[in-house]
PDB file of C-alpha atoms in Angstrom:
ATOM      1  CA  MET A   1       0.000   0.000   0.000  1.00 73.00           C
ATOM      2  CA  GLN A   2       2.762   2.426   0.882  1.00 74.00           C
ATOM      3  CA  SER A   3       4.274   2.161  -2.597  1.00 77.00           C
ATOM      4  CA  PHE A   4       1.242   3.735  -4.297  1.00 83.00           C
ATOM      5  CA  LEU A   5      -0.006   5.873  -1.383  1.00 89.00           C
ATOM      6  CA  PRO A   6       1.386   9.201  -2.708  1.00 89.00           C
ATOM      7  CA  THR A   7      -0.388   8.676  -6.041  1.00 88.00           C
ATOM      8  CA  TYR A   8      -3.658   7.923  -4.259  1.00 91.00           C
ATOM      9  CA  LEU A   9      -3.347  11.040  -2.102  1.00 92.00           C
ATOM     10  CA  LYS A  10      -2.709  13.149  -5.188  1.00 91.00           C
ATOM     11  CA  GLU A  11      -5.409  11.733  -7.469  1.00 89.00           C
ATOM     12  CA  VAL A  12      -8.231  10.957  -5.028  1.00 90.00           C
ATOM     13  CA  LEU A  13      -7.781  13.294  -2.067  1.00 92.00           C
ATOM     14  CA  VAL A  14      -6.287  16.019  -4.306  1.00 92.00           C
ATOM     15  CA  LEU A  15      -3.671  16.987  -1.729  1.00 92.00           C
ATOM     16  CA  PRO A  16      -1.017  19.605  -2.503  1.00 91.00           C
ATOM     17  CA  ILE A  17       2.567  18.428  -2.520  1.00 90.00           C
ATOM     18  CA  HIS A  18       3.409  19.552   1.037  1.00 89.00           C
ATOM     19  CA  LEU A  19       0.358  17.817   2.523  1.00 92.00           C
ATOM     20  CA  ASN A  20       0.986  14.780   0.351  1.00 92.00           C
ATOM     21  CA  GLY A  21       4.397  14.402   1.951  1.00 91.00           C
ATOM     22  CA  PHE A  22       2.960  14.826   5.447  1.00 93.00           C
ATOM     23  CA  TYR A  23       0.226  12.246   4.925  1.00 94.00           C
ATOM     24  CA  THR A  24       2.686   9.792   3.377  1.00 93.00           C
ATOM     25  CA  MET A  25       4.967  10.223   6.388  1.00 93.00           C
ATOM     26  CA  VAL A  26       2.282   9.388   8.978  1.00 94.00           C
ATOM     27  CA  PRO A  27       2.351   5.549   8.734  1.00 93.00           C
ATOM     28  CA  PHE A  28       6.154   5.503   8.746  1.00 92.00           C
ATOM     29  CA  CYS A  29       6.335   7.713  11.846  1.00 92.00           C
ATOM     30  CA  SER A  30       3.827   5.523  13.667  1.00 92.00           C
ATOM     31  CA  GLN A  31       5.852   2.449  12.722  1.00 91.00           C
ATOM     32  CA  LEU A  32       9.024   4.078  14.043  1.00 89.00           C
ATOM     33  CA  LEU A  33       7.381   4.327  17.450  1.00 88.00           C
ATOM     34  CA  SER A  34       5.458   1.076  17.556  1.00 91.00           C
ATOM     35  CA  LYS A  35       8.118  -1.203  16.071  1.00 89.00           C
ATOM     36  CA  ASN A  36      10.444  -0.204  18.904  1.00 89.00           C
ATOM     37  CA  THR A  37       7.828  -1.028  21.534  1.00 91.00           C
ATOM     38  CA  MET A  38       6.126  -4.152  20.177  1.00 91.00           C
ATOM     39  CA  GLY A  39       9.290  -6.271  20.370  1.00 88.00           C
ATOM     40  CA  PRO A  40      10.118  -5.446  24.013  1.00 91.00           C
ATOM     41  CA  LEU A  41       6.445  -5.902  24.905  1.00 92.00           C
ATOM     42  CA  ALA A  42       6.403  -9.387  23.382  1.00 91.00           C
ATOM     43  CA  ASP A  43       9.660 -10.306  25.163  1.00 90.00           C
ATOM     44  CA  HIS A  44       8.194  -9.113  28.466  1.00 91.00           C
ATOM     45  CA  LEU A  45       5.086 -11.234  27.980  1.00 91.00           C
ATOM     46  CA  LYS A  46       7.147 -14.323  27.140  1.00 88.00           C
ATOM     47  CA  ARG A  47       9.665 -13.832  29.936  1.00 89.00           C
ATOM     48  CA  ASN A  48       7.433 -12.716  32.819  1.00 87.00           C
ATOM     49  CA  LYS A  49       3.957 -13.916  31.893  1.00 82.00           C
ATOM     50  CA  GLY A  50       4.872 -17.299  30.451  1.00 82.00           C
ATOM     51  CA  PHE A  51       3.176 -16.838  27.084  1.00 89.00           C
ATOM     52  CA  ASN A  52       3.862 -19.491  24.473  1.00 91.00           C
ATOM     53  CA  PRO A  53       6.098 -17.975  21.732  1.00 91.00           C
ATOM     54  CA  THR A  54       4.053 -19.446  18.884  1.00 93.00           C
ATOM     55  CA  LYS A  55       0.684 -18.352  20.277  1.00 93.00           C
ATOM     56  CA  LEU A  56       2.053 -14.895  21.033  1.00 93.00           C
ATOM     57  CA  GLY A  57       3.510 -14.622  17.539  1.00 93.00           C
ATOM     58  CA  LYS A  58       0.190 -15.627  15.986  1.00 95.00           C
ATOM     59  CA  PHE A  59      -1.631 -13.076  18.149  1.00 95.00           C
ATOM     60  CA  PHE A  60       0.569 -10.190  17.019  1.00 95.00           C
ATOM     61  CA  GLN A  61       0.607 -11.320  13.390  1.00 95.00           C
ATOM     62  CA  THR A  62      -3.187 -11.504  13.405  1.00 95.00           C
ATOM     63  CA  ILE A  63      -3.310  -7.866  14.486  1.00 95.00           C
ATOM     64  CA  SER A  64      -0.776  -6.989  11.796  1.00 95.00           C
ATOM     65  CA  CYS A  65      -2.519  -8.733   8.898  1.00 95.00           C
ATOM     66  CA  PHE A  66      -6.181  -8.185   9.649  1.00 96.00           C
ATOM     67  CA  GLY A  67      -5.719  -4.800  11.311  1.00 95.00           C
ATOM     68  CA  SER A  68      -3.761  -3.349   8.417  1.00 94.00           C
ATOM     69  CA  ALA A  69      -6.232  -4.906   5.939  1.00 95.00           C
ATOM     70  CA  LEU A  70      -9.120  -3.208   7.741  1.00 96.00           C
ATOM     71  CA  PHE A  71      -7.434   0.197   7.700  1.00 96.00           C
ATOM     72  CA  VAL A  72      -6.547  -0.178   4.014  1.00 94.00           C
ATOM     73  CA  VAL A  73     -10.209  -0.773   3.141  1.00 95.00           C
ATOM     74  CA  LEU A  74     -11.349   2.131   5.319  1.00 95.00           C
ATOM     75  CA  LEU A  75      -8.722   4.381   3.771  1.00 93.00           C
ATOM     76  CA  CYS A  76     -10.136   3.633   0.338  1.00 91.00           C
ATOM     77  CA  PHE A  77     -13.792   4.352   1.118  1.00 92.00           C
ATOM     78  CA  VAL A  78     -13.964   6.796   4.057  1.00 92.00           C
ATOM     79  CA  PRO A  79     -11.798   9.859   3.200  1.00 90.00           C
ATOM     80  CA  SER A  80     -12.704  12.209   0.366  1.00 88.00           C
ATOM     81  CA  CYS A  81     -11.310  15.329  -1.244  1.00 87.00           C
ATOM     82  CA  GLU A  82     -13.793  17.376   0.830  1.00 89.00           C
ATOM     83  CA  ASN A  83     -12.623  15.811   4.096  1.00 90.00           C
ATOM     84  CA  PRO A  84      -9.091  14.441   3.620  1.00 92.00           C
ATOM     85  CA  ILE A  85      -8.114  14.869   7.272  1.00 94.00           C
ATOM     86  CA  VAL A  86     -10.014  11.638   8.031  1.00 94.00           C
ATOM     87  CA  ALA A  87      -7.165   9.776   6.340  1.00 94.00           C
ATOM     88  CA  VAL A  88      -4.676  10.764   9.069  1.00 95.00           C
ATOM     89  CA  PRO A  89      -6.023   8.530  11.884  1.00 95.00           C
ATOM     90  CA  LEU A  90      -6.532   5.725   9.368  1.00 95.00           C
ATOM     91  CA  LEU A  91      -2.917   5.984   8.224  1.00 95.00           C
ATOM     92  CA  LEU A  92      -1.854   6.102  11.861  1.00 95.00           C
ATOM     93  CA  GLY A  93      -3.860   2.965  12.629  1.00 95.00           C
ATOM     94  CA  TYR A  94      -2.415   1.230   9.584  1.00 95.00           C
ATOM     95  CA  GLY A  95       1.142   1.918  10.727  1.00 94.00           C
ATOM     96  CA  LEU A  96       0.467   0.812  14.304  1.00 94.00           C
ATOM     97  CA  SER A  97      -1.222  -2.437  13.309  1.00 95.00           C
ATOM     98  CA  PHE A  98       1.316  -3.231  10.593  1.00 93.00           C
ATOM     99  CA  SER A  99       4.136  -2.929  13.150  1.00 92.00           C
ATOM    100  CA  CYS A 100       2.839  -5.967  15.019  1.00 93.00           C
ATOM    101  CA  LEU A 101       4.632  -8.117  12.441  1.00 92.00           C
ATOM    102  CA  VAL A 102       7.865  -7.526  14.406  1.00 91.00           C
ATOM    103  CA  PRO A 103       6.932  -9.934  17.246  1.00 92.00           C
ATOM    104  CA  GLY A 104       4.935 -11.984  14.756  1.00 92.00           C
ATOM    105  CA  TYR A 105       6.335 -12.773  11.327  1.00 90.00           C
ATOM    106  CA  PHE A 106       9.844 -11.367  11.890  1.00 91.00           C
ATOM    107  CA  THR A 107      10.274 -13.287  15.148  1.00 90.00           C
ATOM    108  CA  SER A 108       9.140 -16.467  13.415  1.00 91.00           C
ATOM    109  CA  VAL A 109      11.679 -15.983  10.619  1.00 91.00           C
ATOM    110  CA  LEU A 110      14.487 -15.659  13.177  1.00 89.00           C
ATOM    111  CA  SER A 111      13.291 -18.558  15.345  1.00 90.00           C
ATOM    112  CA  ILE A 112      12.313 -21.461  13.106  1.00 91.00           C
ATOM    113  CA  ALA A 113      15.833 -22.370  11.926  1.00 89.00           C
ATOM    114  CA  PRO A 114      18.692 -20.642  13.801  1.00 87.00           C
ATOM    115  CA  PRO A 115      21.470 -22.348  11.756  1.00 88.00           C
ATOM    116  CA  TYR A 116      19.923 -21.002   8.548  1.00 90.00           C
ATOM    117  CA  THR A 117      18.681 -17.603   9.726  1.00 88.00           C
ATOM    118  CA  GLY A 118      20.661 -15.722   7.085  1.00 90.00           C
ATOM    119  CA  THR A 119      19.291 -17.801   4.219  1.00 90.00           C
ATOM    120  CA  ILE A 120      15.689 -17.668   5.424  1.00 90.00           C
ATOM    121  CA  THR A 121      15.885 -13.925   6.069  1.00 90.00           C
ATOM    122  CA  SER A 122      17.277 -13.350   2.580  1.00 92.00           C
ATOM    123  CA  LEU A 123      14.498 -15.396   0.977  1.00 91.00           C
ATOM    124  CA  SER A 124      11.796 -13.599   2.954  1.00 88.00           C
ATOM    125  CA  THR A 125      13.284 -10.225   2.005  1.00 88.00           C
ATOM    126  CA  ILE A 126      13.288 -11.195  -1.673  1.00 92.00           C
ATOM    127  CA  LEU A 127       9.639 -12.258  -1.511  1.00 86.00           C
ATOM    128  CA  GLY A 128       8.737  -9.047   0.314  1.00 82.00           C
ATOM    129  CA  THR A 129      10.503  -6.966  -2.322  1.00 86.00           C
ATOM    130  CA  ILE A 130       8.625  -8.770  -5.086  1.00 86.00           C
ATOM    131  CA  GLY A 131       5.367  -8.028  -3.284  1.00 78.00           C
ATOM    132  CA  SER A 132       6.271  -4.345  -2.993  1.00 78.00           C
ATOM    133  CA  MET A 133       6.997  -4.222  -6.721  1.00 82.00           C
ATOM    134  CA  LEU A 134       3.643  -5.741  -7.638  1.00 81.00           C
ATOM    135  CA  GLY A 135       1.634  -2.805  -6.274  1.00 75.00           C
ATOM    136  CA  PRO A 136       2.861  -0.182  -8.774  1.00 78.00           C
ATOM    137  CA  LEU A 137       2.808  -2.763 -11.579  1.00 84.00           C
ATOM    138  CA  ILE A 138      -0.832  -3.630 -10.898  1.00 81.00           C
ATOM    139  CA  LEU A 139      -1.682   0.073 -10.761  1.00 78.00           C
ATOM    140  CA  SER A 140       0.000   0.598 -14.128  1.00 83.00           C
ATOM    141  CA  LEU A 141      -1.913  -2.355 -15.572  1.00 85.00           C
ATOM    142  CA  ILE A 142      -5.224  -0.994 -14.280  1.00 81.00           C
ATOM    143  CA  ASN A 143      -4.450   2.405 -15.805  1.00 78.00           C
ATOM    144  CA  TYR A 144      -3.523   0.772 -19.094  1.00 80.00           C
ATOM    145  CA  LEU A 145      -6.772  -1.212 -19.180  1.00 81.00           C
ATOM    146  CA  GLU A 146      -8.704   1.920 -18.185  1.00 79.00           C
ATOM    147  CA  LEU A 147     -10.704   0.037 -15.586  1.00 80.00           C
ATOM    148  CA  GLU A 148     -13.247   1.905 -13.513  1.00 80.00           C
ATOM    149  CA  HIS A 149     -12.902   2.021  -9.727  1.00 85.00           C
ATOM    150  CA  LYS A 150      -9.189   1.328  -9.955  1.00 86.00           C
ATOM    151  CA  TRP A 151      -8.477   2.431  -6.395  1.00 89.00           C
ATOM    152  CA  PRO A 152     -11.071   0.164  -4.737  1.00 91.00           C
ATOM    153  CA  ILE A 153      -9.719  -2.713  -6.827  1.00 89.00           C
ATOM    154  CA  LEU A 154      -6.148  -1.986  -5.789  1.00 88.00           C
ATOM    155  CA  PHE A 155      -6.842  -1.354  -2.105  1.00 91.00           C
ATOM    156  CA  CYS A 156      -9.177  -4.321  -1.723  1.00 91.00           C
ATOM    157  CA  SER A 157      -6.643  -6.565  -3.480  1.00 88.00           C
ATOM    158  CA  SER A 158      -3.998  -5.409  -1.019  1.00 88.00           C
ATOM    159  CA  ALA A 159      -6.330  -6.097   1.905  1.00 92.00           C
ATOM    160  CA  LEU A 160      -7.162  -9.535   0.486  1.00 92.00           C
ATOM    161  CA  VAL A 161      -3.481 -10.455   0.259  1.00 89.00           C
ATOM    162  CA  GLN A 162      -2.978  -9.339   3.864  1.00 92.00           C
ATOM    163  CA  GLY A 163      -5.936 -11.427   4.979  1.00 93.00           C
ATOM    164  CA  ILE A 164      -4.722 -14.526   3.144  1.00 93.00           C
ATOM    165  CA  GLY A 165      -1.288 -14.077   4.697  1.00 91.00           C
ATOM    166  CA  GLY A 166      -2.865 -13.854   8.142  1.00 93.00           C
ATOM    167  CA  ILE A 167      -4.852 -17.050   7.607  1.00 95.00           C
ATOM    168  CA  ILE A 168      -1.751 -18.907   6.403  1.00 93.00           C
ATOM    169  CA  PHE A 169       0.276 -17.769   9.421  1.00 94.00           C
ATOM    170  CA  LEU A 170      -2.525 -18.703  11.824  1.00 93.00           C
ATOM    171  CA  THR A 171      -2.666 -22.170  10.271  1.00 93.00           C
ATOM    172  CA  TRP A 172       1.004 -23.067   9.824  1.00 92.00           C
ATOM    173  CA  GLY A 173       3.016 -20.333  11.521  1.00 91.00           C
ATOM    174  CA  THR A 174       5.327 -21.153  14.415  1.00 91.00           C
ATOM    175  CA  ALA A 175       8.018 -19.522  16.514  1.00 89.00           C
ATOM    176  CA  GLU A 176       9.620 -22.805  17.595  1.00 90.00           C
ATOM    177  CA  VAL A 177      12.732 -24.377  16.133  1.00 88.00           C
ATOM    178  CA  LEU A 178      11.683 -26.846  13.442  1.00 86.00           C
ATOM    179  CA  PRO A 179      12.877 -30.462  13.815  1.00 86.00           C
ATOM    180  CA  TRP A 180      15.062 -30.396  10.696  1.00 83.00           C
ATOM    181  CA  ALA A 181      16.866 -27.271  11.943  1.00 79.00           C
ATOM    182  CA  ARG A 182      17.811 -28.414  15.443  1.00 80.00           C
ATOM    183  CA  LEU A 183      21.498 -28.120  16.217  1.00 72.00           C
ATOM    184  CA  ASP A 184      21.777 -31.790  17.178  1.00 67.00           C
ATOM    185  CA  LYS A 185      20.485 -32.695  13.693  1.00 55.00           C
ATOM    186  CA  VAL A 186      22.862 -30.391  11.815  1.00 53.00           C
ATOM    187  CA  LYS A 187      26.099 -32.109  10.806  1.00 57.00           C
ATOM    188  CA  PRO A 188      29.111 -29.779  11.003  1.00 55.00           C
ATOM    189  CA  SER A 189      30.822 -29.224   7.685  1.00 56.00           C
ATOM    190  CA  PHE A 190      34.286 -29.037   9.272  1.00 52.00           C
ATOM    191  CA  SER A 191      35.966 -30.759  12.171  1.00 53.00           C
ATOM    192  CA  LEU A 192      39.459 -30.640  13.642  1.00 53.00           C
ATOM    193  CA  ASP A 193      39.488 -34.417  13.361  1.00 56.00           C
ATOM    194  CA  ASP A 194      39.632 -33.967   9.590  1.00 54.00           C
ATOM    195  CA  VAL A 195      42.936 -32.077   9.845  1.00 54.00           C
ATOM    196  CA  PRO A 196      46.069 -34.241  10.080  1.00 56.00           C
ATOM    197  CA  GLY A 197      47.811 -33.722  13.396  1.00 55.00           C
ATOM    198  CA  GLU A 198      44.886 -31.774  14.867  1.00 50.00           C
ATOM    199  CA  GLY A 199      42.007 -32.799  17.064  1.00 49.00           C
ATOM    200  CA  LYS A 200      44.134 -35.126  19.230  1.00 48.00           C
ATOM    201  CA  ILE A 201      46.636 -34.166  21.930  1.00 48.00           C
ATOM    202  CA  GLN A 202      49.848 -36.120  21.621  1.00 49.00           C
ATOM    203  CA  ARG A 203      51.562 -36.937  24.910  1.00 50.00           C
ATOM    204  CA  THR A 204      55.353 -36.893  24.864  1.00 48.00           C
ATOM    205  CA  ASP A 205      57.901 -38.257  27.302  1.00 49.00           C
ATOM    206  CA  SER A 206      58.749 -34.733  28.455  1.00 49.00           C
ATOM    207  CA  ASP A 207      55.156 -34.116  29.708  1.00 49.00           C
TER     208      ASP A 207
END
C-alpha cells in the first residue's frame, strides 16, 4: 500500500505536494514508534507472563494482517477530497497495526531455523521486495486497461493479500525451532578431526 499511497493522495484526495508528503509520512512515523515497543512488549510477555512464543507470535501477526487490511479498506472508502483529514487517523492505525509483524512474522523468521537464519531472512526479504513491486505494476496495468474504480480494486486486493497471509500464518506459523533445523540434527561441515595432526593431543615423554 505504501508504494502507491502518494499517487492515491494526489489523485483521489487532491492533496497539494506539502500535505501529500505529510500524509505519506504518517504511517512511517507511527511504525518508528510502535516497532520499537512491540518487540520489548512481546519479550516481556514471554519472559514474565509465560506466554507461548508461537501463540504470542500468531496473536501479534493476526493484528498486523487483519488490522492493516481493515485500515486499508477504510482508507479507500472513508476519506474524500472534501474531508481528507479523516485519512490521518486511518494511516496512523495502519502503521500501528502493521508494526505488530515484528513480534509476529519477523520473530518467526528468526526462530524457526537458527542455523539457517541468514538464508531464510534473505528469501523472505526477496519475496517481500517482489510483493512491494507488484503494487505499482498492478496500478499501471489498471491504468492501461482503463478500468473503472481502480483504487477500490487496488486497495481491496492489497487487503485480500494481507488477509490470506494472516490465515496462512494462523494455520502453519510457528516460533519454535523446526525439527530439521535443530542443532543436534545439523552435521558440522568441518571438524578438527579432519585435519592431520589436529584434534588429538599427543603426549610426549617430556610431559
